[in-house]
Coordinates of C-alpha atoms in Angstrom, one line a residue:
Chain A
X1 CA 0.1 -0.2 0.1
X2 CA 1.7 3.1 -0.9
X3 CA 1.4 6.3 1.3
X4 CA -0.6 8.0 -0.9
X5 CA -3.5 5.2 -0.6
X6 CA -3.1 5.0 3.2
X7 CA -4.0 8.6 3.3
X8 CA -6.8 8.7 1.1
X9 CA -8.0 6.0 3.0
X10 CA -7.4 8.1 6.1
X11 CA -9.7 10.9 4.4
X12 CA -12.4 8.7 3.7
X13 CA -12.5 7.4 7.3
X14 CA -12.3 11.2 8.3
X15 CA -15.1 12.3 6.3
X16 CA -17.2 9.1 6.7
X17 CA -17.2 9.8 10.8
X18 CA -18.2 13.7 9.9
X19 CA -21.1 12.6 7.7
X20 CA -22.2 9.7 10.1
X21 CA -22.3 12.3 12.8
X22 CA -24.3 14.7 10.6
X23 CA -26.9 12.1 9.5
X24 CA -27.0 10.5 13.1
X25 CA -27.9 14.3 14.6
X26 CA -30.8 14.3 11.9
X27 CA -32.0 11.0 11.8
X28 CA -30.8 9.4 15.1
X29 CA -28.6 6.1 14.8
X30 CA -31.6 4.0 14.5
X31 CA -32.9 5.8 11.5
X32 CA -29.6 6.2 9.5
X33 CA -28.1 2.9 7.6
X34 CA -24.7 2.3 6.2
X35 CA -26.3 2.7 2.7
X36 CA -27.4 6.5 3.8
X37 CA -24.0 7.0 5.0
X38 CA -22.4 5.6 1.6
X39 CA -24.9 7.4 -0.5
X40 CA -24.1 10.9 1.3
X41 CA -20.4 10.1 0.9
X42 CA -21.1 9.5 -2.7
X43 CA -19.0 5.8 -2.3
X44 CA -20.3 2.1 -2.4
X45 CA -21.7 0.5 0.5
X46 CA -18.7 -1.8 0.2
X47 CA -16.3 1.4 0.6
X48 CA -17.9 2.2 4.1
X49 CA -17.7 -1.6 5.0
X50 CA -14.1 -1.5 4.5
X51 CA -13.8 0.9 7.4
X52 CA -16.5 -0.5 9.5
X53 CA -18.3 -3.5 10.1
X54 CA -21.4 -2.0 11.7
X55 CA -23.2 1.0 12.7
X56 CA -22.4 0.5 16.4
X57 CA -18.5 0.5 15.2
X58 CA -19.0 3.7 13.7
X59 CA -20.9 5.3 16.5
X60 CA -18.3 4.3 18.7
X61 CA -15.6 5.8 16.4
X62 CA -17.6 9.1 16.1
X63 CA -17.3 9.5 19.8
X64 CA -13.7 8.8 20.2
X65 CA -12.2 12.0 19.9
X66 CA -14.3 13.1 22.6
X67 CA -13.9 10.3 25.1
X68 CA -9.8 10.4 24.5
X69 CA -9.7 14.0 25.6
X70 CA -11.8 13.1 28.9
X71 CA -9.3 10.3 29.3
X72 CA -6.6 12.8 29.1
X73 CA -8.3 15.1 31.4
X74 CA -8.6 12.2 33.8
X75 CA -5.1 11.1 33.6
X76 CA -3.9 14.8 34.4
X77 CA -6.2 15.0 37.4
X78 CA -5.0 11.9 39.2
X79 CA -1.4 12.7 38.6
X80 CA -2.4 16.0 41.1
X81 CA -1.6 15.7 44.6
X82 CA -3.8 17.8 46.4
X83 CA -7.7 16.5 46.3
X84 CA -8.8 19.9 45.8
X85 CA -6.8 20.6 43.1
X86 CA -7.7 16.9 41.5
X87 CA -11.4 18.1 41.9
X88 CA -11.1 21.3 40.2
X89 CA -8.9 19.9 37.5
X90 CA -11.4 17.2 36.5
X91 CA -14.3 19.4 36.9
X92 CA -13.1 22.2 34.5
X93 CA -11.8 19.7 32.1
X94 CA -14.8 17.6 32.1
X95 CA -17.1 20.7 31.7
X96 CA -14.9 21.7 28.7
X97 CA -15.2 18.4 26.8
X98 CA -18.7 18.4 27.3
X99 CA -19.3 22.0 25.9
X100 CA -16.9 21.3 23.1
X101 CA -18.5 18.1 21.9
X102 CA -22.4 19.3 22.7
X103 CA -23.8 18.1 19.6
X104 CA -22.4 14.5 20.2
X105 CA -23.0 14.7 23.9
X106 CA -26.9 15.6 22.7
X107 CA -26.4 12.5 20.5
X108 CA -25.4 10.0 23.4
X109 CA -28.0 11.4 25.7
X110 CA -31.0 10.6 23.4
X111 CA -30.1 8.1 21.3
X112 CA -30.2 4.3 22.1
X113 CA -27.8 3.6 19.7
X114 CA -25.2 5.5 20.5
X115 CA -25.5 4.8 24.3
X116 CA -25.7 1.0 23.4
X117 CA -22.0 1.1 21.4
X118 CA -20.3 3.1 24.1
X119 CA -22.1 1.8 27.0
X120 CA -19.4 -0.6 28.3
X121 CA -16.2 2.0 27.8
X122 CA -17.9 4.6 29.3
X123 CA -19.3 3.5 32.2
X124 CA -16.9 1.1 33.3
X125 CA -13.6 3.0 32.5
X126 CA -14.3 6.6 32.6
X127 CA -17.3 6.8 34.8
X128 CA -15.8 4.7 37.3
X129 CA -12.7 6.7 37.7
X130 CA -14.3 10.1 37.3
X131 CA -16.7 9.1 40.0
X132 CA -13.6 8.0 42.4
X133 CA -11.4 11.2 41.5
X134 CA -15.0 13.6 42.5
X135 CA -15.9 11.6 45.6
X136 CA -12.3 10.7 46.9
X137 CA -10.4 7.6 47.7
X138 CA -13.2 6.7 50.9
X139 CA -16.1 8.2 49.5
X140 CA -19.1 7.9 51.7
X141 CA -22.5 7.7 50.0
X142 CA -23.1 11.1 50.4
X143 CA -20.1 12.3 48.5
X144 CA -20.6 9.1 46.0
X145 CA -24.0 10.5 45.3
X146 CA -23.5 14.0 44.6
X147 CA -20.4 13.1 42.6
X148 CA -22.8 10.8 40.6
X149 CA -25.4 13.6 40.4
X150 CA -22.8 16.1 39.3
X151 CA -21.5 13.7 36.2
X152 CA -24.9 13.0 34.9
X153 CA -26.3 16.6 35.7
X154 CA -23.5 18.2 33.9
X155 CA -23.2 16.0 30.8
X156 CA -27.1 16.0 30.4
X157 CA -27.5 19.5 30.9
X158 CA -24.7 20.2 28.7
X159 CA -26.4 18.3 25.8
X160 CA -29.9 19.4 26.3
X161 CA -31.6 21.2 23.2
X162 CA -33.1 24.1 25.5
X163 CA -29.2 25.4 26.0
X164 CA -28.0 24.5 22.5
X165 CA -28.0 28.2 21.6
X166 CA -26.3 29.5 24.4
X167 CA -22.6 30.6 24.2
X168 CA -19.7 28.2 24.8
X169 CA -18.2 30.3 27.3
X170 CA -21.5 31.0 29.2
X171 CA -22.6 27.3 29.5
X172 CA -19.2 26.3 30.4
X173 CA -19.2 28.7 33.6
X174 CA -22.9 27.7 34.6
X175 CA -21.9 24.0 34.2
X176 CA -18.6 24.4 36.4
X177 CA -20.8 26.2 38.9
X178 CA -23.4 23.0 39.0
X179 CA -20.2 21.0 39.6
X180 CA -19.0 23.3 42.5
X181 CA -22.3 23.5 44.4
X182 CA -22.6 19.5 44.1
X183 CA -19.0 18.6 44.7
X184 CA -18.5 21.6 47.8
X185 CA -16.0 23.5 46.1
X186 CA -15.3 27.0 47.0
X187 CA -15.7 29.5 43.8
X188 CA -12.2 30.2 42.4
X189 CA -11.0 33.8 42.5
X190 CA -11.3 35.5 39.1
Chain B
X1 CA -70.2 -7.7 30.2
X2 CA -70.7 -9.1 33.7
X3 CA -68.9 -7.4 36.7
X4 CA -66.9 -10.5 37.2
X5 CA -65.7 -10.5 33.8
X6 CA -64.4 -6.9 34.0
X7 CA -62.8 -7.6 37.2
X8 CA -61.1 -10.5 35.5
X9 CA -59.9 -8.5 32.9
X10 CA -58.6 -5.6 35.2
X11 CA -56.7 -8.5 37.1
X12 CA -55.3 -9.7 33.6
X13 CA -54.1 -6.0 33.2
X14 CA -52.4 -5.6 36.5
X15 CA -50.7 -9.3 36.2
X16 CA -49.5 -8.2 32.9
X17 CA -47.8 -5.1 33.6
X18 CA -46.4 -6.7 36.7
X19 CA -45.2 -9.4 34.5
X20 CA -43.9 -7.3 31.9
X21 CA -41.7 -4.9 34.4
X22 CA -40.1 -8.0 35.7
X23 CA -39.1 -9.2 32.1
X24 CA -37.8 -5.5 30.9
X25 CA -35.5 -5.5 33.8
X26 CA -34.0 -8.7 33.0
X27 CA -34.0 -8.5 29.3
X28 CA -34.4 -4.8 28.7
X29 CA -37.6 -3.7 26.8
X30 CA -35.8 -4.5 23.2
X31 CA -35.3 -7.9 24.2
X32 CA -38.8 -8.8 25.6
X33 CA -41.5 -9.9 23.3
X34 CA -45.1 -10.0 23.6
X35 CA -44.9 -13.6 23.2
X36 CA -42.7 -13.8 26.2
X37 CA -45.1 -11.8 28.2
X38 CA -47.9 -14.2 27.3
X39 CA -45.8 -17.6 28.1
X40 CA -44.8 -15.9 31.4
X41 CA -48.6 -15.3 32.4
X42 CA -49.6 -18.6 31.0
X43 CA -52.2 -16.7 28.4
X44 CA -52.1 -16.7 24.6
X45 CA -50.8 -13.5 22.9
X46 CA -54.2 -12.3 21.5
X47 CA -54.9 -12.2 25.0
X48 CA -52.0 -9.7 25.8
X49 CA -52.9 -8.0 22.4
X50 CA -56.7 -7.4 23.7
X51 CA -55.0 -5.3 26.4
X52 CA -52.0 -3.4 24.5
X53 CA -51.4 -3.6 20.9
X54 CA -47.8 -2.8 20.8
X55 CA -44.2 -3.0 23.4
X56 CA -44.5 0.6 23.5
X57 CA -48.1 0.6 24.8
X58 CA -47.1 -1.8 27.8
X59 CA -43.8 0.3 28.6
X60 CA -46.3 3.3 28.9
X61 CA -48.4 1.5 31.0
X62 CA -45.7 0.5 33.1
X63 CA -44.7 4.0 33.8
X64 CA -48.0 5.4 34.3
X65 CA -48.3 5.0 38.0
X66 CA -45.0 6.8 38.9
X67 CA -45.8 9.6 36.1
X68 CA -49.5 10.0 37.8
X69 CA -47.6 10.5 41.2
X70 CA -45.3 12.7 39.8
X71 CA -48.1 15.1 38.2
X72 CA -49.9 15.1 41.7
X73 CA -46.9 16.5 43.2
X74 CA -46.3 19.3 40.1
X75 CA -50.0 20.2 40.7
X76 CA -49.7 20.6 44.2
X77 CA -46.6 22.6 44.2
X78 CA -47.9 25.1 41.7
X79 CA -51.0 25.7 43.8
X80 CA -48.5 27.0 46.9
X81 CA -48.2 30.4 46.8
X82 CA -44.4 31.2 48.3
X83 CA -41.5 30.3 45.8
X84 CA -39.6 28.7 48.7
X85 CA -42.7 26.4 49.5
X86 CA -43.1 25.5 45.8
X87 CA -39.4 24.5 45.3
X88 CA -39.3 22.4 48.5
X89 CA -42.4 20.7 48.3
X90 CA -41.6 19.7 44.3
X91 CA -38.3 18.4 45.4
X92 CA -39.3 16.5 48.3
X93 CA -42.3 15.2 46.4
X94 CA -39.6 14.5 42.7
X95 CA -37.1 12.5 44.9
X96 CA -40.1 10.5 47.1
X97 CA -41.4 9.7 43.4
X98 CA -38.0 8.7 42.2
X99 CA -37.1 6.5 45.3
X100 CA -40.5 5.0 45.6
X101 CA -40.1 3.6 41.7
X102 CA -36.4 3.2 41.6
X103 CA -36.8 0.1 39.6
X104 CA -38.5 1.7 36.9
X105 CA -36.6 4.8 36.7
X106 CA -33.5 2.6 36.2
X107 CA -35.3 1.1 33.5
X108 CA -36.1 4.5 31.9
X109 CA -32.4 5.6 32.3
X110 CA -30.9 2.4 30.3
X111 CA -33.5 1.4 28.1
X112 CA -33.9 2.7 24.9
X113 CA -37.5 1.0 24.6
X114 CA -38.8 2.8 27.7
X115 CA -37.5 6.3 27.0
X116 CA -39.2 6.2 23.9
X117 CA -42.4 5.3 24.6
X118 CA -42.4 8.0 27.3
X119 CA -40.2 10.8 25.5
X120 CA -43.2 12.8 24.3
X121 CA -45.5 13.1 27.4
X122 CA -42.3 13.0 29.9
X123 CA -40.2 15.7 28.4
X124 CA -43.2 18.2 27.2
X125 CA -45.4 17.9 29.9
X126 CA -43.7 17.0 33.1
X127 CA -40.1 17.9 32.6
X128 CA -41.2 21.4 31.2
X129 CA -43.4 22.3 34.1
X130 CA -41.0 20.8 36.5
X131 CA -38.1 23.2 35.1
X132 CA -40.3 26.0 35.3
X133 CA -41.1 25.4 38.9
X134 CA -37.7 24.8 40.2
X135 CA -36.3 27.7 38.1
X136 CA -39.0 30.3 38.5
X137 CA -41.2 32.4 36.1
X138 CA -38.5 34.7 35.2
X139 CA -35.5 32.4 35.2
X140 CA -32.3 33.7 33.9
X141 CA -30.0 31.2 32.5
X142 CA -28.4 30.1 35.6
X143 CA -31.4 28.9 37.3
X144 CA -32.4 27.2 34.4
X145 CA -29.4 25.2 34.2
X146 CA -29.1 24.2 37.9
X147 CA -32.9 23.4 37.9
X148 CA -32.2 21.1 34.7
X149 CA -29.3 19.5 36.2
X150 CA -31.2 18.7 39.6
X151 CA -33.8 16.8 37.8
X152 CA -31.6 15.0 35.7
X153 CA -28.9 14.7 38.4
X154 CA -31.5 13.3 40.9
X155 CA -33.4 11.0 38.6
X156 CA -30.2 9.5 37.0
X157 CA -28.8 8.9 40.3
X158 CA -31.9 7.6 42.2
X159 CA -31.9 5.0 39.4
X160 CA -28.2 4.0 39.3
X161 CA -27.3 0.5 39.9
X162 CA -24.5 1.6 42.4
X163 CA -27.0 2.8 44.6
X164 CA -29.6 0.3 44.2
X165 CA -28.9 -1.1 47.7
X166 CA -29.1 1.9 49.8
X167 CA -32.2 2.0 52.0
X168 CA -35.1 4.4 50.8
X169 CA -34.6 6.9 53.4
X170 CA -31.0 7.2 53.3
X171 CA -31.2 7.6 49.3
X172 CA -33.9 10.3 49.5
X173 CA -32.2 12.4 52.1
X174 CA -28.9 12.4 49.8
X175 CA -31.1 13.4 46.9
X176 CA -32.8 16.0 48.4
X177 CA -29.6 17.5 49.7
X178 CA -28.4 17.2 46.0
X179 CA -31.5 19.4 45.0
X180 CA -30.9 21.8 47.7
X181 CA -27.3 22.5 46.8
X182 CA -28.3 23.0 43.0
X183 CA -31.3 25.3 43.7
X184 CA -29.9 27.0 46.5
X185 CA -32.4 26.1 49.2
X186 CA -31.6 26.0 52.8
X187 CA -31.2 22.5 54.9
X188 CA -34.7 22.3 56.9
X189 CA -34.6 22.3 60.4
X190 CA -35.1 18.3 61.7

């Protein structure tokens, strides 16, 4: 395989994922077929199959960049020494990822297809580690519940259609405030 | 139709819904067929069809008692005069319903079938009115976001599998606290 071919394939993959996100947003994952994706790209269904065997695989790949960013934030936070600094870094980083990928978050939140494709990696790896960092190593149930509510509250509010028109900075500030109240963190001096 | 027949049919309906909830919890709504429900009840599929035409109708009917309780709480809260009293009544009432029906809430939260069956009535009627009561009539975006986060945070945390073993009273107290922090309500003297 020449470098040009490899890069052509990479291009197709990138275009495929962008097209898929657009179609998923418009028709839902369940309402989008591999054939629709192929048609929108102007390629054959076989070309789509070359990259992905199932729609769930495509949904997973669409979500991957956001999940990778979140993973990075979790890693960074877990390397900090002070508990307060860990919570603050994870909170602002998490809110950043949610706001930056809000179209995707909205899709996850309302579409069973994406949720199913991501349920395992999301809940087990990221969800578990975020909960632990937010609630602390010896979390009592009160802290664990507040941390859980912060994670789902931030994610599902960030992706909610009624706030879709808010500017990123505004949404970000309000979501960080939601997290601070639930996690008992003071406002930062600004 | 005699009274005895009517009451027999009512019994079948009640048993049908209890059986459906059990099968939904075990296999998910998507993984449960009308035939499975009929088999578990020891009746024919035609007998199930007599009561419900589709699985979505059954999912809707399973959720109905919880939604009716919530509707009542919303009505009561909206009749109170003071804003603080409205918020407190809706908050404790909402948490009560979530905790009392947590098996159902857990099912909603993770099962596309139930979510789809309820999406319209839930989001438009209850979700909208709860948001309005929590955030106030002239809600600025900060209050609207906190109210949204409180609703989804309480519902999805109350139905989360990791808190399924907590006693009702404990879970209730922690979820009310989540709501108080987000809605800026003082703790009640106890």
